[in-house]
Short mmCIF file of C-alpha atoms and ligand atoms in Angstrom, two decimals:
data_model
loop_
_atom_site.label_atom_id
_atom_site.label_comp_id
_atom_site.label_asym_id
_atom_site.label_seq_id
_atom_site.Cartn_x
_atom_site.Cartn_y
_atom_site.Cartn_z
CA UNK A 1 -20.80 7.69 5.68
CA UNK A 2 -18.70 4.92 4.19
CA UNK A 3 -16.32 5.51 1.33
CA UNK A 4 -16.48 4.09 -2.16
CA UNK A 5 -13.14 2.54 -3.04
CA UNK A 6 -11.61 0.91 -6.10
CA UNK A 7 -8.44 -0.99 -5.19
CA UNK A 8 -6.13 -2.80 -7.57
CA UNK A 9 -4.49 -6.05 -6.52
CA UNK A 10 -1.55 -6.57 -8.85
CA UNK A 11 -0.71 -9.99 -7.33
CA UNK A 12 2.63 -11.38 -8.58
CA UNK A 13 2.72 -9.39 -11.80
CA UNK A 14 5.05 -6.79 -13.36
CA UNK A 15 8.76 -6.19 -12.84
CA UNK A 16 9.75 -3.08 -10.91
CA UNK A 17 10.18 -0.87 -14.03
CA UNK A 18 6.90 -2.14 -15.48
CA UNK A 19 5.11 -1.56 -12.19
CA UNK A 20 6.49 1.95 -11.76
CA UNK A 21 5.40 2.79 -15.31
CA UNK A 22 1.89 1.45 -14.68
CA UNK A 23 1.57 3.31 -11.38
CA UNK A 24 2.67 6.56 -13.03
CA UNK A 25 0.17 6.05 -15.83
CA UNK A 26 -2.69 5.48 -13.37
CA UNK A 27 -1.57 8.46 -11.30
CA UNK A 28 -1.55 10.72 -14.38
CA UNK A 29 -4.95 9.44 -15.52
CA UNK A 30 -6.41 10.22 -12.09
CA UNK A 31 -4.96 13.72 -12.14
CA UNK A 32 -6.54 14.32 -15.55
CA UNK A 33 -9.90 12.77 -14.57
CA UNK A 34 -10.70 13.19 -10.90
CA UNK A 35 -12.23 10.01 -9.47
CA UNK A 36 -15.54 9.96 -7.61
CA UNK A 37 -14.14 7.38 -5.20
CA UNK A 38 -10.91 6.56 -3.40
CA UNK A 39 -8.45 4.73 -5.64
CA UNK A 40 -5.70 2.45 -4.32
CA UNK A 41 -3.13 0.14 -5.88
CA UNK A 42 -1.75 -2.80 -3.91
CA UNK A 43 1.58 -3.88 -5.34
CA UNK A 44 4.36 -6.41 -4.69
CA UNK A 45 6.71 -5.56 -1.78
CA UNK A 46 9.60 -4.85 -4.17
CA UNK A 47 7.52 -2.13 -5.85
CA UNK A 48 6.41 -0.19 -2.78
CA UNK A 49 9.36 2.23 -2.40
CA UNK A 50 9.86 3.09 -6.08
CA UNK A 51 6.11 3.46 -6.63
CA UNK A 52 5.72 5.60 -3.50
CA UNK A 53 8.37 7.94 -4.89
CA UNK A 54 6.47 8.43 -8.14
CA UNK A 55 2.81 8.78 -7.20
CA UNK A 56 0.80 11.43 -5.40
CA UNK A 57 -0.93 9.56 -2.62
CA UNK A 58 -3.59 12.24 -2.32
CA UNK A 59 -4.99 10.95 -5.64
CA UNK A 60 -3.75 7.34 -5.63
CA UNK A 61 -3.33 5.37 -2.41
CA UNK A 62 -0.66 2.71 -2.09
CA UNK A 63 -0.82 -0.66 -0.37
CA UNK A 64 0.92 -4.01 0.03
CA UNK A 65 -0.62 -7.39 -0.75
CA UNK A 66 0.30 -9.03 2.56
CA UNK A 67 2.39 -8.57 5.68
CA UNK A 68 3.98 -10.88 8.22
CA UNK A 69 2.29 -12.11 11.39
CA UNK A 70 5.33 -11.05 13.46
CA UNK A 71 6.81 -7.63 14.10
CA UNK A 72 10.48 -8.50 13.46
CA UNK A 73 13.04 -11.21 13.97
CA UNK A 74 14.18 -14.52 12.51
CA UNK A 75 11.51 -15.02 9.84
CA UNK A 76 13.56 -15.29 6.66
CA UNK A 77 11.77 -13.94 3.61
CA UNK A 78 8.94 -12.26 5.47
CA UNK A 79 8.05 -8.56 5.30
CA UNK A 80 6.61 -6.95 8.42
CA UNK A 81 3.87 -4.36 8.87
CA UNK A 82 6.40 -1.76 10.16
CA UNK A 83 8.50 -2.36 7.02
CA UNK A 84 5.46 -1.84 4.78
CA UNK A 85 4.46 1.30 6.68
CA UNK A 86 8.02 2.67 6.38
CA UNK A 87 7.70 2.69 2.57
CA UNK A 88 4.86 5.19 2.82
CA UNK A 89 2.15 2.65 1.96
CA UNK A 90 -1.14 3.12 3.79
CA UNK A 91 -3.05 -0.07 3.00
CA UNK A 92 -2.47 -3.81 3.15
CA UNK A 93 -4.53 -6.64 1.68
CA UNK A 94 -4.92 -9.41 4.28
CA UNK A 95 -6.45 -12.86 4.00
CA UNK A 96 -6.71 -12.97 0.23
CA UNK A 97 -8.08 -16.37 -0.79
CA UNK A 98 -4.81 -17.13 -2.61
CA UNK A 99 -2.95 -16.62 0.68
CA UNK A 100 -5.48 -18.73 2.57
CA UNK A 101 -5.44 -21.48 -0.08
CA UNK A 102 -1.78 -21.68 -1.16
CA UNK A 103 0.04 -20.40 1.93
CA UNK A 104 -2.13 -21.87 4.65
CA UNK A 105 -3.25 -18.61 6.24
CA UNK A 106 -5.75 -19.18 9.00
CA UNK A 107 -7.99 -16.87 10.99
CA UNK A 108 -5.48 -17.16 13.83
CA UNK A 109 -2.54 -15.84 11.77
CA UNK A 110 -4.81 -13.24 10.23
CA UNK A 111 -5.74 -11.85 13.63
CA UNK A 112 -2.03 -11.27 14.27
CA UNK A 113 -1.57 -9.63 10.89
CA UNK A 114 -4.58 -7.37 11.36
CA UNK A 115 -3.34 -6.28 14.79
CA UNK A 116 0.14 -5.49 13.47
CA UNK A 117 -1.24 -3.65 10.45
CA UNK A 118 -3.42 -1.47 12.67
CA UNK A 119 -0.60 -0.84 15.17
CA UNK A 120 1.47 0.47 12.28
CA UNK A 121 -1.20 2.70 10.85
CA UNK A 122 -2.00 0.51 7.85
CA UNK A 123 -5.59 0.08 6.70
CA UNK A 124 -6.35 -3.62 6.18
CA UNK A 125 -8.35 -4.65 3.14
CA UNK A 126 -9.58 -7.90 4.66
CA UNK A 127 -10.72 -10.55 2.17
CA UNK A 128 -13.43 -13.13 2.69
CA UNK A 129 -15.35 -15.41 0.36
CA UNK A 130 -16.56 -18.94 -0.25
CA UNK A 131 -15.26 -21.57 -2.67
CA UNK A 132 -17.44 -23.03 -5.44
CA UNK A 133 -18.44 -26.10 -3.44
CA UNK A 134 -19.70 -23.90 -0.59
CA UNK A 135 -21.65 -21.74 -3.05
CA UNK A 136 -23.22 -24.85 -4.56
CA UNK A 137 -24.02 -26.62 -1.28
CA UNK A 138 -25.59 -23.47 0.14
CA UNK A 139 -23.21 -22.96 3.10
CA UNK A 140 -21.71 -19.73 1.75
CA UNK A 141 -23.34 -17.39 4.26
CA UNK A 142 -22.08 -19.50 7.18
CA UNK A 143 -18.57 -19.67 5.70
CA UNK A 144 -18.33 -15.93 5.21
CA UNK A 145 -19.85 -15.19 8.63
CA UNK A 146 -17.21 -17.43 10.21
CA UNK A 147 -14.36 -15.72 8.33
CA UNK A 148 -15.55 -12.30 9.50
CA UNK A 149 -16.16 -13.41 13.10
CA UNK A 150 -12.93 -15.38 13.50
CA UNK A 151 -10.70 -12.90 11.71
CA UNK A 152 -12.03 -9.60 13.00
CA UNK A 153 -14.49 -9.79 15.88
CA UNK A 154 -11.72 -9.64 18.48
CA UNK A 155 -11.32 -5.97 17.52
CA UNK A 156 -12.73 -3.02 19.43
CA UNK A 157 -15.43 -1.07 17.57
CA UNK A 158 -12.88 1.71 17.04
CA UNK A 159 -10.38 -0.64 15.40
CA UNK A 160 -13.06 -2.43 13.41
CA UNK A 161 -13.93 0.97 11.97
CA UNK A 162 -10.52 1.03 10.28
CA UNK A 163 -11.15 -2.18 8.33
CA UNK A 164 -12.14 -2.33 4.66
CA UNK A 165 -13.79 -5.63 3.74
CA UNK A 166 -13.55 -7.29 0.35
CA UNK A 167 -16.02 -10.04 -0.51
CA UNK A 168 -14.41 -12.20 -3.16
CA UNK A 169 -16.20 -15.40 -4.06
CA UNK A 170 -13.27 -17.69 -4.87
CA UNK A 171 -15.12 -19.19 -7.85
CA UNK A 172 -15.19 -15.75 -9.45
CA UNK A 173 -11.51 -14.84 -9.02
CA UNK A 174 -9.60 -14.83 -12.28
CA UNK A 175 -12.19 -17.13 -13.84
CA UNK A 176 -14.12 -14.57 -15.86
CA UNK A 177 -17.17 -15.75 -13.92
CA UNK A 178 -18.49 -12.74 -11.99
CA UNK A 179 -21.06 -13.05 -9.25
CA UNK A 180 -24.23 -11.41 -10.47
CA UNK A 181 -24.90 -7.98 -9.04
CA UNK A 182 -27.80 -9.52 -7.07
CA UNK A 183 -25.59 -12.29 -5.64
CA UNK A 184 -23.03 -9.68 -4.60
CA UNK A 185 -25.68 -7.42 -3.07
CA UNK A 186 -27.24 -10.32 -1.11
CA UNK A 187 -23.89 -11.25 0.39
CA UNK A 188 -22.83 -7.67 1.10
CA UNK A 189 -26.13 -6.96 2.87
CA UNK A 190 -25.69 -10.19 4.84
CA UNK A 191 -22.15 -9.20 5.90
CA UNK A 192 -23.35 -5.75 6.92
CA UNK A 193 -26.00 -7.43 9.05
CA UNK A 194 -23.38 -9.63 10.74
CA UNK A 195 -21.32 -6.51 11.53
CA UNK A 196 -24.42 -4.71 12.85
CA UNK A 197 -25.20 -7.61 15.23
CA UNK A 198 -21.75 -7.27 16.78
CA UNK A 199 -20.89 -3.55 16.57
CA UNK A 200 -24.24 -1.86 15.90
CA UNK A 201 -25.81 -0.28 12.85
CA UNK A 202 -23.63 2.82 12.76
CA UNK A 203 -20.37 0.88 12.54
CA UNK A 204 -21.92 -1.45 9.95
CA UNK A 205 -23.16 1.47 7.85
CA UNK A 206 -19.71 3.05 7.94
CA UNK A 207 -17.87 -0.09 6.77
CA UNK A 208 -16.83 -0.17 3.11
CA UNK A 209 -17.45 -3.60 1.59
CA UNK A 210 -15.79 -4.11 -1.80
CA UNK A 211 -16.63 -6.79 -4.32
CA UNK A 212 -13.84 -8.74 -6.03
CA UNK A 213 -13.80 -11.44 -8.66
CA UNK A 214 -13.62 -10.78 -12.41
CA UNK A 215 -14.76 -7.19 -11.95
CA UNK A 216 -14.18 -5.29 -15.20
CA UNK A 217 -15.26 -2.09 -16.95
CA UNK A 218 -18.27 -3.86 -18.50
CA UNK A 219 -19.79 -5.07 -15.21
CA UNK A 220 -18.50 -2.56 -12.62
CA UNK A 221 -21.33 -0.04 -12.99
CA UNK A 222 -24.02 -2.66 -12.37
CA UNK A 223 -22.17 -4.03 -9.33
CA UNK A 224 -21.38 -0.60 -7.84
CA UNK A 225 -24.99 0.54 -8.31
CA UNK A 226 -26.05 -1.91 -5.60
CA UNK A 227 -26.58 -0.19 -2.25
CA UNK A 228 -24.24 -2.42 -0.24
CA UNK A 229 -21.46 -2.72 -2.83
CA UNK A 230 -19.01 0.06 -2.02
CA UNK A 231 -16.45 -0.57 -4.73
CA UNK A 232 -14.15 -3.28 -5.96
CA UNK A 233 -10.93 -5.16 -5.41
CA UNK A 234 -9.60 -5.62 -8.90
CA UNK A 235 -7.06 -8.23 -10.00
CA UNK A 236 -6.52 -8.80 -13.71
CA UNK A 237 -8.22 -5.59 -14.83
CA UNK A 238 -5.95 -3.48 -12.60
CA UNK A 239 -2.93 -4.37 -14.74
CA UNK A 240 -4.06 -2.19 -17.64
CA UNK A 241 -4.50 1.50 -16.94
CA UNK A 242 -7.45 1.86 -19.35
CA UNK A 243 -9.33 -1.07 -17.81
CA UNK A 244 -8.65 0.06 -14.27
CA UNK A 245 -9.76 3.61 -15.07
CA UNK A 246 -12.84 2.18 -16.79
CA UNK A 247 -13.77 0.58 -13.47
CA UNK A 248 -12.94 3.71 -11.45
CA UNK A 249 -15.20 5.76 -13.72
CA UNK A 250 -18.12 3.42 -12.97
CA UNK A 251 -18.61 5.67 -9.90
P1 LIG B 1 -9.67 -10.83 -10.52
O1 LIG B 1 -9.01 -10.93 -9.06
O2 LIG B 1 -10.21 -9.43 -10.66
O3 LIG B 1 -8.55 -11.10 -11.46
O4 LIG B 1 -10.75 -11.87 -10.59
C1 LIG B 1 -9.58 -10.29 -7.96
C2 LIG B 1 -8.75 -10.57 -6.72
O5 LIG B 1 -8.32 -11.71 -6.54
O6 LIG B 1 -8.51 -9.66 -5.89
#
């Protein structure tokens, strides 16, 4: 059966010493209070090696927030999937709405990134979600279906089984405006149906679908209680150990 997962997305926050301190704090908290779900932190590239050296990845998984769409070569400033994997990280967030919106990531580049991540043994946390206008004009199911189909449906069933999905309505990210638990459940059930149409019910039932967007200790339990919500991708609230642990303990 699918896993429940709480993953932090630190975005472009913390210096290396601050990040290492936060990672150690979360790691210690998880050793003291065993989580009832998998817990992961996705951190800036600069933080991967020093954080990997300080945490026990059997209690706290480590991931990057992006990787390049090429394996190696003349791509100044990019960080490849083999580089991320060589730090000891096991996860990578791909297709976050901030990457799609501000850095022009398309389904085409994301297919390359997903393939490279998988080739290098990284587990993609693949993000999808509609913007406010699409929520309001009622096209949100179509938008999310297209993101899933275009970004992932080139994969074999075996490879698709390695993907973690994160539904993040863009209007809820960093805005304090959370989707209601019912809105999240409706979308998650819809996504699972789309996966089932393509890969069958077993693959769909085994896919973890996380919710992201202003998830916090006060609303996590209600969201995670929904049958198709298998955890969260946590931005702002992952930057404070107590808040992050408050969300983890919602399971
Ligand atoms: P937020 O971000 O929790 O700060 O809304 C979530 C995300 O963008 O992954």
